XYZ file of C-alpha atoms in Angstrom:
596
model
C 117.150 77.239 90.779
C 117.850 78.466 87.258
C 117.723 82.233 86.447
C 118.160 81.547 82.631
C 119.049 78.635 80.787
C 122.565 79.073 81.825
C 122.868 80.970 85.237
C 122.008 79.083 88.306
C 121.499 80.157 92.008
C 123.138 78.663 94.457
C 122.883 81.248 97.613
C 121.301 80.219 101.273
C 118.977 81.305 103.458
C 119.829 82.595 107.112
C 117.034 82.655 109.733
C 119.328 82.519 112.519
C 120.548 86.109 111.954
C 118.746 88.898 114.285
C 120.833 92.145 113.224
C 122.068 93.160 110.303
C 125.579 94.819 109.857
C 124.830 94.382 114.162
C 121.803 97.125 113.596
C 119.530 96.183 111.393
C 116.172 94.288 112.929
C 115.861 91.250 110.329
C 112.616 89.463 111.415
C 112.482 87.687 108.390
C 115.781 87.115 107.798
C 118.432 87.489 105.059
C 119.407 86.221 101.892
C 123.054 85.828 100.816
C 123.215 85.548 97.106
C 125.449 83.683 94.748
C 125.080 82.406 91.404
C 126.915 80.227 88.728
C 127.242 81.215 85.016
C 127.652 77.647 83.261
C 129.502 77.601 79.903
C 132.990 76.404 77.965
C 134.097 78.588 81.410
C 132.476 78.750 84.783
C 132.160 81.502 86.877
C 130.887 82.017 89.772
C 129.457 85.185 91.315
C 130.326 85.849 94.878
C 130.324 83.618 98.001
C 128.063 83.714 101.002
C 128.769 84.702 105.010
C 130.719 82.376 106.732
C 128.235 80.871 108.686
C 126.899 79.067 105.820
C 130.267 77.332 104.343
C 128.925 74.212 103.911
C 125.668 74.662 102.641
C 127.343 77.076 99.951
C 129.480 74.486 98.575
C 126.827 71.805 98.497
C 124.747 73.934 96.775
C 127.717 75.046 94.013
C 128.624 71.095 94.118
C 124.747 70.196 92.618
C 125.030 73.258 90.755
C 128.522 71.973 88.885
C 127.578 68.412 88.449
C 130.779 67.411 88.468
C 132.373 69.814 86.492
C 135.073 72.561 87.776
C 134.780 76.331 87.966
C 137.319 78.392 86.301
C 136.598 82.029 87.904
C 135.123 83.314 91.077
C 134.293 86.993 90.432
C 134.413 89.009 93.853
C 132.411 91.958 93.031
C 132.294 93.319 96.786
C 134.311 92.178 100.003
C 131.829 92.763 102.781
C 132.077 89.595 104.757
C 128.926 88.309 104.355
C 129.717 87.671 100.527
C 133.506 87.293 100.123
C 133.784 85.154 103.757
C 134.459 81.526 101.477
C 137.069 83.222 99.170
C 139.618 80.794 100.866
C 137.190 77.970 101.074
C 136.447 78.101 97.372
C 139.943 77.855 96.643
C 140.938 75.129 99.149
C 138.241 73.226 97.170
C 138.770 74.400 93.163
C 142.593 75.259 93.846
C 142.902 75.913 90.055
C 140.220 78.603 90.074
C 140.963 81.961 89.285
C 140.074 85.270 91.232
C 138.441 87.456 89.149
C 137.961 91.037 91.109
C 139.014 94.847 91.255
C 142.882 95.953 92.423
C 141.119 97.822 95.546
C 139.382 93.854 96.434
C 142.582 92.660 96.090
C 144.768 94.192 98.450
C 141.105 93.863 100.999
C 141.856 90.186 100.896
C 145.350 90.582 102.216
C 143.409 92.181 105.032
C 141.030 90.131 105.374
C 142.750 86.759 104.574
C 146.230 87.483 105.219
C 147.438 86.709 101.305
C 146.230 88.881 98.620
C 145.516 85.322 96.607
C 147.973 87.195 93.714
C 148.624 83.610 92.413
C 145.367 83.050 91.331
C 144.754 86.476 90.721
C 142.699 88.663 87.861
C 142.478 92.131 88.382
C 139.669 94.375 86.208
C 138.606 97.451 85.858
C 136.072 99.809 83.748
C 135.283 98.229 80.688
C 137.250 95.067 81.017
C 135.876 91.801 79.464
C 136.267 87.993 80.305
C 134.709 85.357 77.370
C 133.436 82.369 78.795
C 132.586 81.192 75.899
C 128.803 82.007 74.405
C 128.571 84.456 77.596
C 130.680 87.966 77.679
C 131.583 89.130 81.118
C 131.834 92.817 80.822
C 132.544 94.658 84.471
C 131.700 98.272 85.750
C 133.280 99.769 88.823
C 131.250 100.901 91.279
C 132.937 102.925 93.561
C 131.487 103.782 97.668
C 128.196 101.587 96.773
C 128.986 101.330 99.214
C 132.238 99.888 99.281
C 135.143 101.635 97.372
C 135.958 98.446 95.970
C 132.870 97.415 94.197
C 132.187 96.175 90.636
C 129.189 95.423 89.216
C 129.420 92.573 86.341
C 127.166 92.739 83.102
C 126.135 89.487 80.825
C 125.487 90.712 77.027
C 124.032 87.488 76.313
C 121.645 86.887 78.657
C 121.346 90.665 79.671
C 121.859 89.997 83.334
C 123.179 92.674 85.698
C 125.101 91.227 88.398
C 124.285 94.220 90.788
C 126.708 94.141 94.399
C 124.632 95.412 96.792
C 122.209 97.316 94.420
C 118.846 96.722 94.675
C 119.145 94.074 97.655
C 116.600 94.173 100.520
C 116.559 92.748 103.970
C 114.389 89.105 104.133
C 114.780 85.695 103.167
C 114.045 84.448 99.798
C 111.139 82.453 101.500
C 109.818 85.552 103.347
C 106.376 86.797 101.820
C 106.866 90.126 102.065
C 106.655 93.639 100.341
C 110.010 93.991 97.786
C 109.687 98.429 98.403
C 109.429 98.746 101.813
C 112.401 96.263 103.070
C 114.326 97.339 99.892
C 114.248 101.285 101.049
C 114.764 100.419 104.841
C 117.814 98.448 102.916
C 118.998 101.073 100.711
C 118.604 104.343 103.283
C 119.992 102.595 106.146
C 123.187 101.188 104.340
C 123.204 102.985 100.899
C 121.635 106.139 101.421
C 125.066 108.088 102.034
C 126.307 107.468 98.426
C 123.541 108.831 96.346
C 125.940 110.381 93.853
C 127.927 107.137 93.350
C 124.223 105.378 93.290
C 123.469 108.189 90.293
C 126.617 107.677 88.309
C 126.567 103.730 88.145
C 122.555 104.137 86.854
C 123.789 106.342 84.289
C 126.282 103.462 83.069
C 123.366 101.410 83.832
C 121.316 103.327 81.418
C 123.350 102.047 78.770
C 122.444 98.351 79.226
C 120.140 96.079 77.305
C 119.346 94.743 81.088
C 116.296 92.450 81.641
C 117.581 90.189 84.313
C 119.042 91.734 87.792
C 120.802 89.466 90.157
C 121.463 90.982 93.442
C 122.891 89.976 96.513
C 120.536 90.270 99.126
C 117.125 90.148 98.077
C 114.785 88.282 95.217
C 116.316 88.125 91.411
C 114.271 90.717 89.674
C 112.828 89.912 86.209
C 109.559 92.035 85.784
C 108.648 94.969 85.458
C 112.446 96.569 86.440
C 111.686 99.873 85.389
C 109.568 99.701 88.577
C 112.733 99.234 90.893
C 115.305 101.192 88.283
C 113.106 104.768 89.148
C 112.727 103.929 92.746
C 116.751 103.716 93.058
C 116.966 106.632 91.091
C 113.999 108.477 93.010
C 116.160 107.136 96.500
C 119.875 108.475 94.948
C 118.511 111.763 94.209
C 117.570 112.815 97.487
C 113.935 113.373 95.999
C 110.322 112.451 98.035
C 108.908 109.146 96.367
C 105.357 109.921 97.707
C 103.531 112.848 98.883
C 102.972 112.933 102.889
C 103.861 113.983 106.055
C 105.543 112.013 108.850
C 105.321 113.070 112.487
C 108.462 111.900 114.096
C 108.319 112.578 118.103
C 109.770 111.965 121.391
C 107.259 112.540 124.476
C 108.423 112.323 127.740
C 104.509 113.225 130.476
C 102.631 112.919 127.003
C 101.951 116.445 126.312
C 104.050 116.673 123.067
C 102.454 113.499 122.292
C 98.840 114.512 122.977
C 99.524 117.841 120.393
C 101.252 115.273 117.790
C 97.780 113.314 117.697
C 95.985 116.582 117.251
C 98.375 117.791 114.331
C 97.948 114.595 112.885
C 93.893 114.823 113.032
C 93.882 118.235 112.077
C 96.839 117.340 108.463
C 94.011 114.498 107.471
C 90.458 116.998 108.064
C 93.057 119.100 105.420
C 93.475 116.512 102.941
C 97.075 115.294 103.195
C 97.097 111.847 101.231
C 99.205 110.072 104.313
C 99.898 111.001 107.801
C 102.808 108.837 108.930
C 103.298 109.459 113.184
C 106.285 107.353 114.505
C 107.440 107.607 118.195
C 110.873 107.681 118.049
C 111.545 106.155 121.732
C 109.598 102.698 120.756
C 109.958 102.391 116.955
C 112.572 101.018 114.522
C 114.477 103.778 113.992
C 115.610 102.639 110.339
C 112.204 102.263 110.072
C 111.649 106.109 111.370
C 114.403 107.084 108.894
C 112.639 104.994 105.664
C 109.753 107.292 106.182
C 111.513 110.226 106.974
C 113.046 110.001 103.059
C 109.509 108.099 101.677
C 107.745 111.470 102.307
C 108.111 115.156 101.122
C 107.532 116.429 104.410
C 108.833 116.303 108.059
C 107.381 117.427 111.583
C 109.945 116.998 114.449
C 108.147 117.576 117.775
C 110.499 116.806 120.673
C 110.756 118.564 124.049
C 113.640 120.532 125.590
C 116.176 118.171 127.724
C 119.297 119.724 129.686
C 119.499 122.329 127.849
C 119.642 120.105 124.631
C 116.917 117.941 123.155
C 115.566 114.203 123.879
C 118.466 112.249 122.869
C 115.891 109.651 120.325
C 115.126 112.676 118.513
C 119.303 113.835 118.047
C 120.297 110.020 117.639
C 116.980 110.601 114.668
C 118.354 113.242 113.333
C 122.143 112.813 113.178
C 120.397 109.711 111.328
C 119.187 111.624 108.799
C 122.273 113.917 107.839
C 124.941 111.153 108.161
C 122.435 109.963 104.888
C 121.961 113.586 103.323
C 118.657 114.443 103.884
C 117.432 117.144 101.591
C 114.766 118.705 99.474
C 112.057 118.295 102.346
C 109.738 120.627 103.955
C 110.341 120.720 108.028
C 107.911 121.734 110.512
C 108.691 121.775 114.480
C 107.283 121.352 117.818
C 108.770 122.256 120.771
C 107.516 121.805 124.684
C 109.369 123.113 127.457
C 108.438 124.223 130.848
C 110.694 126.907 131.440
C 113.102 127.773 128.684
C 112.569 125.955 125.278
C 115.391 125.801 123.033
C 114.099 122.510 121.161
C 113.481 124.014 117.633
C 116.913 126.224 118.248
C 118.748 122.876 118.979
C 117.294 121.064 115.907
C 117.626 123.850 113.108
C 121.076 124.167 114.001
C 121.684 120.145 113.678
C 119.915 120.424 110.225
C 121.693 123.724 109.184
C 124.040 121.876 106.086
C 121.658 119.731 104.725
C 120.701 120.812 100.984
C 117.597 122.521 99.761
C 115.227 122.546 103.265
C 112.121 124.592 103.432
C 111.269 125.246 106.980
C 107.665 126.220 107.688
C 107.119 129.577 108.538
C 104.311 128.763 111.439
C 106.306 126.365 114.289
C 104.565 125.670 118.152
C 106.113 126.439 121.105
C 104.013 124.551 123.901
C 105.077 125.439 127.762
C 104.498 122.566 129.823
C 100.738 121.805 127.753
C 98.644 122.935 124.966
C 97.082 126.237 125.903
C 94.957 128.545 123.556
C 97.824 130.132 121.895
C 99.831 127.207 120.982
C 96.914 125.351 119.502
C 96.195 128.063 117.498
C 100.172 127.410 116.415
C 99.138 123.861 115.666
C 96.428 124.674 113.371
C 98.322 127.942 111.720
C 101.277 124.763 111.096
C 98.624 122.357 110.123
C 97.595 125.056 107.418
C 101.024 125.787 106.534
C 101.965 121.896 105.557
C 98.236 121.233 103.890
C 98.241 124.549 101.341
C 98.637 122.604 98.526
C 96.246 119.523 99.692
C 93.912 122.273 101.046
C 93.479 123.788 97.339
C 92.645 120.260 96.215
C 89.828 119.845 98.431
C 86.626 118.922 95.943
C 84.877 121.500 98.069
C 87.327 124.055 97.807
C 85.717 127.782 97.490
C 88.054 129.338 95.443
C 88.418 127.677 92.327
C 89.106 130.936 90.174
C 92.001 132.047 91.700
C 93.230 133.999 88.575
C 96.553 134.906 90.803
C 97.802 131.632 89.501
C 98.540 133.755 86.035
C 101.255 135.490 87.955
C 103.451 132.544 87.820
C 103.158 132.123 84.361
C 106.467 134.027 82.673
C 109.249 132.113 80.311
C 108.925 128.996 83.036
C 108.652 125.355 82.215
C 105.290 123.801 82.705
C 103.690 120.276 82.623
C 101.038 120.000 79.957
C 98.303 117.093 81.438
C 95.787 115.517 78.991
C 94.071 112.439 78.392
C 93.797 110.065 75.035
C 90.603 108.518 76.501
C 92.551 105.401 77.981
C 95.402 107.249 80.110
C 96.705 109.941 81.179
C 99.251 112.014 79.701
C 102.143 114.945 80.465
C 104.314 116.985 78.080
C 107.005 119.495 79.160
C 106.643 123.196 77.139
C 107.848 126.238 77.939
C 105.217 128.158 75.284
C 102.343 129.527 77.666
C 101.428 133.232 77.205
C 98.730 134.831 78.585
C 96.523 136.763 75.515
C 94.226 138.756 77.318
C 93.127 139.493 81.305
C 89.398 140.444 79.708
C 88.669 137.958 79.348
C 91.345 135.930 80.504
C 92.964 134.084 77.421
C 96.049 131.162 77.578
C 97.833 130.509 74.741
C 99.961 127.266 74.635
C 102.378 126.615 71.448
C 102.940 122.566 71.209
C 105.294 120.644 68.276
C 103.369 118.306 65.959
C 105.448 115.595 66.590
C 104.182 115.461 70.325
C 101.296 112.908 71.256
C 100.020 115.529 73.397
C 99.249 118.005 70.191
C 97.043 115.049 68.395
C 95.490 114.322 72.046
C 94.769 118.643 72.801
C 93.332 118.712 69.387
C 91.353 115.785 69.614
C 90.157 116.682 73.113
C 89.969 120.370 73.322
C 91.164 120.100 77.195
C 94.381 120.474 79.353
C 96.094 121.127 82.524
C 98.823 123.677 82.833
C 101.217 122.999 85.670
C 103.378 125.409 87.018
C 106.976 124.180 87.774
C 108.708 125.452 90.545
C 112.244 125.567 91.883
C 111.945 122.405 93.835
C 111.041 120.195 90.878
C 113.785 117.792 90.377
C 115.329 116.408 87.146
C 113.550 113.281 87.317
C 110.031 115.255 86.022
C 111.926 116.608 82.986
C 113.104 113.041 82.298
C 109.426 111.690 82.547
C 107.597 114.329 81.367
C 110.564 115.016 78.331
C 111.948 112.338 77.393
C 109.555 109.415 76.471
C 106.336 109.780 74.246
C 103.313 109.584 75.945
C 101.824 107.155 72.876
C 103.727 103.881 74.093
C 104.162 105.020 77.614
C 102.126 105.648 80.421
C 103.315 108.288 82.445
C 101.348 108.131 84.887
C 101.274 104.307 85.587
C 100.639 102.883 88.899
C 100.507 106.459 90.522
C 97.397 107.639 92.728
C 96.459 111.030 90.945
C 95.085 113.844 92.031
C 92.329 115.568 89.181
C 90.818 119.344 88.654
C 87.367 119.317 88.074
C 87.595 118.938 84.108
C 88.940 115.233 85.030
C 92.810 115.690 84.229
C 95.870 114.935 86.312
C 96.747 117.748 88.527
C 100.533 117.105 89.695
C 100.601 116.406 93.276
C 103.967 118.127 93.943
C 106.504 120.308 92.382
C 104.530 122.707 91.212
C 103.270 126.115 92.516
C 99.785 126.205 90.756
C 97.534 124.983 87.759
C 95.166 126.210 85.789
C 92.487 124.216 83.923
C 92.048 125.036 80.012
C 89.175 124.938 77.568
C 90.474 125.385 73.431
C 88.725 127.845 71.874
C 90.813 128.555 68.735
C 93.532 126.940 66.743
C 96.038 128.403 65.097
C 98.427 125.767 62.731
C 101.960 127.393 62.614
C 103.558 124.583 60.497
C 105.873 122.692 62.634
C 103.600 123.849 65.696
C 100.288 124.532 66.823
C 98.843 127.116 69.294
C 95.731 126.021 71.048
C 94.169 129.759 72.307
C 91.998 128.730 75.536
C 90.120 129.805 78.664
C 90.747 129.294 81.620
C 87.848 127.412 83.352
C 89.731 126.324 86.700
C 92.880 128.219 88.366
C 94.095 127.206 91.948
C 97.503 128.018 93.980
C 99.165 125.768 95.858
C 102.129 127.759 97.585
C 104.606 130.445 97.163
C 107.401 129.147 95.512
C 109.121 130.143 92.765
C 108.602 129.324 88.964
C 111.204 127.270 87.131
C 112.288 129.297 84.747
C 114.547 127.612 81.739
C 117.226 129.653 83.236
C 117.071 127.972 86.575
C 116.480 124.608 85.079
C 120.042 125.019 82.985
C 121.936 126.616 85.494
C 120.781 124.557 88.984
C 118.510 120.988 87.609
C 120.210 120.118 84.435
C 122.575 117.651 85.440
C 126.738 118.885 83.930
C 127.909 116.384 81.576
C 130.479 114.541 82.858
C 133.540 114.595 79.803
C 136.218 115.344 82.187
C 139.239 113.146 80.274
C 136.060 111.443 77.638
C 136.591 112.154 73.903
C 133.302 111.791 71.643
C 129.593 113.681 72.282
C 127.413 114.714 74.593
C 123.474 114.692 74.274
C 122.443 118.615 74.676
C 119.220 117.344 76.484
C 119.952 115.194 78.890
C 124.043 115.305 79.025
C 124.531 111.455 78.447
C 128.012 110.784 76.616
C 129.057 108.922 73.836
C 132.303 107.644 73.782
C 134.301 107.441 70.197
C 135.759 108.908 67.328
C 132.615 109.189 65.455
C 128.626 109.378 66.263
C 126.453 106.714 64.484
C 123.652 108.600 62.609
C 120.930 106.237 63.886
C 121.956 107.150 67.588
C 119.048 106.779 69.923
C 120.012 108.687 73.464
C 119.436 105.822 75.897
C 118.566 108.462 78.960
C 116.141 110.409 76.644
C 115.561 109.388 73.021
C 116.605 112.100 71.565
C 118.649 111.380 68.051
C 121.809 112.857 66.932
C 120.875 115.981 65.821
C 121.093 116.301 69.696
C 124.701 115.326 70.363
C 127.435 118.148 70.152
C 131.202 116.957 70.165
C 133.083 117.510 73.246
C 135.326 120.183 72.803
């Protein structure tokens, strides 16, 4: 199978395999990907598990027709793709080992001999010609081996990507790429985040348009697609609004007031009720969803003292991988002394940035009157923001919402007529309370301007503290003209049609212009306020909060050259190019300061 004109696969199948890693349920099984770069030089990328020797090197044989590889470039020593190191080089003894000094002295482990004979050791930046293809290699440290290296192709703009982006299955296996990919990446990635983050800001520097994996189906299409998933997964952040309902029920009492909380979330509007009993599912499956959704109910009972030991395997589960920036809500049942919600609290007490509801249910032995009015004051709790949303909601002037309007950062939503559209300003001022008056302050040069002006309509959004950096990236650093924003998402919309964001945010307001006022380089569009709603209590982001706690620190520890003031990206050399583009967030050099 070719890739490009000059990069051939020659991986296998395995449909024998029923665990992954001796864990992992792999109905459909797994893929163990290798490829061959043919040129002047030949290299080829990775072996396969050892169960597959054969096959491997018949494949490479037909791949070679006739001809001899030079390198074999071990980018990561996990069995299961650096098993045929020996084997290789029993059959193309003049080959050369192409790999990091860390995979090296793994091979003496693995292998007895560290192969130094036939050894080439890289690192950062290092380069091997083929010929008409440039090998250039990036370490890639804990993803999730501390040996890895990635390998990029400048000239057919392939990323040879380790692990990254992989997914359980078979090539052959007709099956969703997100959902076995992010069972994939929490289960055996989703420790590492921060390494995951620092190799996609290398990444980010990459003409890529080819990404060869080694589990899991080449990707060609579409990659910025799987590029913000892994960067939504390696920042810790919810990809889609929900609630999962992860239990353990032991008579079926705790079960029986799951089912209600889960009846009572949808009446409210939540967008997707996930329930998973933990003593029956997957539990990598139980953990995907735990990290797919923004918020988590644990309902377990009291056991010994302790809790049901699903729901502590669960949630050891989910710290061992760093779970944060969630909303938790609990259930407890006990017949004499609960201590469930005590028990789990204290097993979650380290993990970053948790909001625990205020409203929790403490059943004794059954549901009773008082704990199902718990259920529905919790129910309430989780669906605020969904509840506000409701097309039949009463209170749809809910001027309180101008409270959280102060030097924050806000989310300006409009539409061109075609798509929808969102801007980043931190310009709102309210005029007047009699009546009530907005003003918002927008540059020129922003698509959103010509689209407000054209329109005479927006949505303010009101950032709070749990907004990550990824909405300043979407919302900041790409024009809304060639890009839709807002692609493939299911929206929510205020009643004037525009995209109300679904989370992050603590309220919106819906505006009507009234008056413009052109202030050169600017323009202030004076409005009213025809819709205001509020969706919780949390905090504004303020510009303050967004420097100091969501504005990731450039990293130019030891790095000589300049840093983009926006988004913190580095440039590395003795002078900056004039025509600099910022590949993170487009901004130009007028943007870049030299590191000092």
């Amino acid at each position: 199978m070719f890739i490009t004109n000059d990069i051939k696969y020659v991986g296998v199948n395995d449909h024998r395999i029923d665990l992954f890693e001796g864990q992992y349920d792999v109905p459909n099984g797994m893929a163990y990907n290798s490829y061959a770069i043919i040129d002047q030089k030949i290299a080829i990328m990775d072996t396969v598990d050892a169960a597959f020797t054969h096959e491997w090197l018949d494949n490479l044989q037909g791949a070679l027709e006739g001809r001899t590889p030079d390198y074999l470039i071990v980018q990561h020593m996990e069995p299961d793709h650096s098993a045929n190191i020996a084997n290789f080089l029993k059959t193309y003894p003049t080959a050369q080992i192409v790999s990091s000094a860390k995979a090296f002295a793994m091979m003496k482990q693995f292998f007895g001999t560290d192969f130094s004979g036939n050894g080439i050791v890289v690192g950062e930046g290092d380069t091997l010609s083929l010929g008409s293809h440039t090998l250039t290699f990036v370490t890639a440290p804990m993803v999730h081996w501390p040996e890895v290296i990635v390998t990029y192709d400048s000239t057919d703009k392939v990323l040879f990507s380790a692990d990254g982006f992989g997914k359980f299955g078979a090539l052959d296996a007709d099956e969703d790429w997100a959902c076995e990919a992010r069972r994939y990446y929490f289960g055996i990635v989703g420790k590492y985040g921060a390494q995951v983050q620092a190799l996609l800001k290398k990444a980010a520097g990459l003409d890529i348009q080819t990404i060869c994996p080694l589990h899991g189906p080449v990707l060609s299409e579409n990659l910025g697609y799987y590029l913000n998933l892994y960067n939504t997964w390696s920042s810790y952040q919810p990809e889609q609004e929900g609630i999962m309902i992860a239990y353990t029920s032991v008579y079926g009492n705790t079960k029986k007031a799951v089912l209600q909380l889960a009846e009572r979330l949808k009446a409210n509007g939540c967008p997707k009720v996930v329930v998973n009993d933990l003593a029956r599912a997957d539990m990598a499956e139980c953990v995907e969803d735990a990290f797919r959704y923004n918020k988590l109910v644990l309902a377990t009972t009291t056991y010994n003292a302790e809790i049901f030991p699903f729901m502590r395997t669960f949630i050891d589960a989910l710290c061992e991988r760093g779970y944060q920036n969630r909303t938790i809500g609990f259930i407890e049942n006990g017949s004499w002394a609960p201590l469930a919600t005590k028990v789990m609290r204290s097993m979650l007490e380290k993990q970053k940035n948790i909001t625990y509801t205020d409203n929790n249910v403490r059943i004794m032995s059954a549901l009773n009157e008082e704990s199902n009015e718990q259920l529905n004051a919790l129910a309430d709790e989780l669906c605020r923001e969904y509840i506000a949303m409701k097309p039949d909601n009463t209170n749809k002037n809910d001027l309180s919402a101008l409270f959280n309007i102060g030097y924050g950062l806000y989310v300006i939503t409009s539409n061109d007529g075609k798509k929808d559209n969102g801007l980043i300003v931190n310009t709102v001022t309210q005029l007047t309370n009699t009546p009530n008056r907005i003003a918002v302050t927008i540059n020129k040069e922003n698509y959103s301007h010509h689209v407000i002006k054209q329109t005479g309509k927006m949505n303010i959004n009101c950032l709070s503290t749990d907004a990550p950096f990824g909405v300043f990236q979407k919302f900041g650093f790409v024009s809304g003209r060639n890009t839709d924003k807002f692609e493939g998402e299911e929206v929510q919309r205020s009643d004037n049609g525009l995209v109300v964001l679904s989370r992050n945010i603590n309220s919106f307001m819906s505006l009507q212009v009234e008056q413009y006022v052109d202030l050169d380089t600017h323009g202030m569009f004076i409005c009213e306020i025809t819709e205001a709603r509020v969706m919780n209590d949390r905090e504004t982001m303020t510009y303050t909060y967004y420097q100091d706690n969501v504005k990731p620190k450039p990293e130019t520890d030891g790095k000589k050259g300049f840093v983009c003031k926006i988004c913190g990206w580095v440039y590395e050399g003795e002078t900056l190019p004039e025509d600099i583009v910022c590949p993170l967030c487009k901004h130009g050099a007028a943007d870049f300061e030299e590191i000092k």
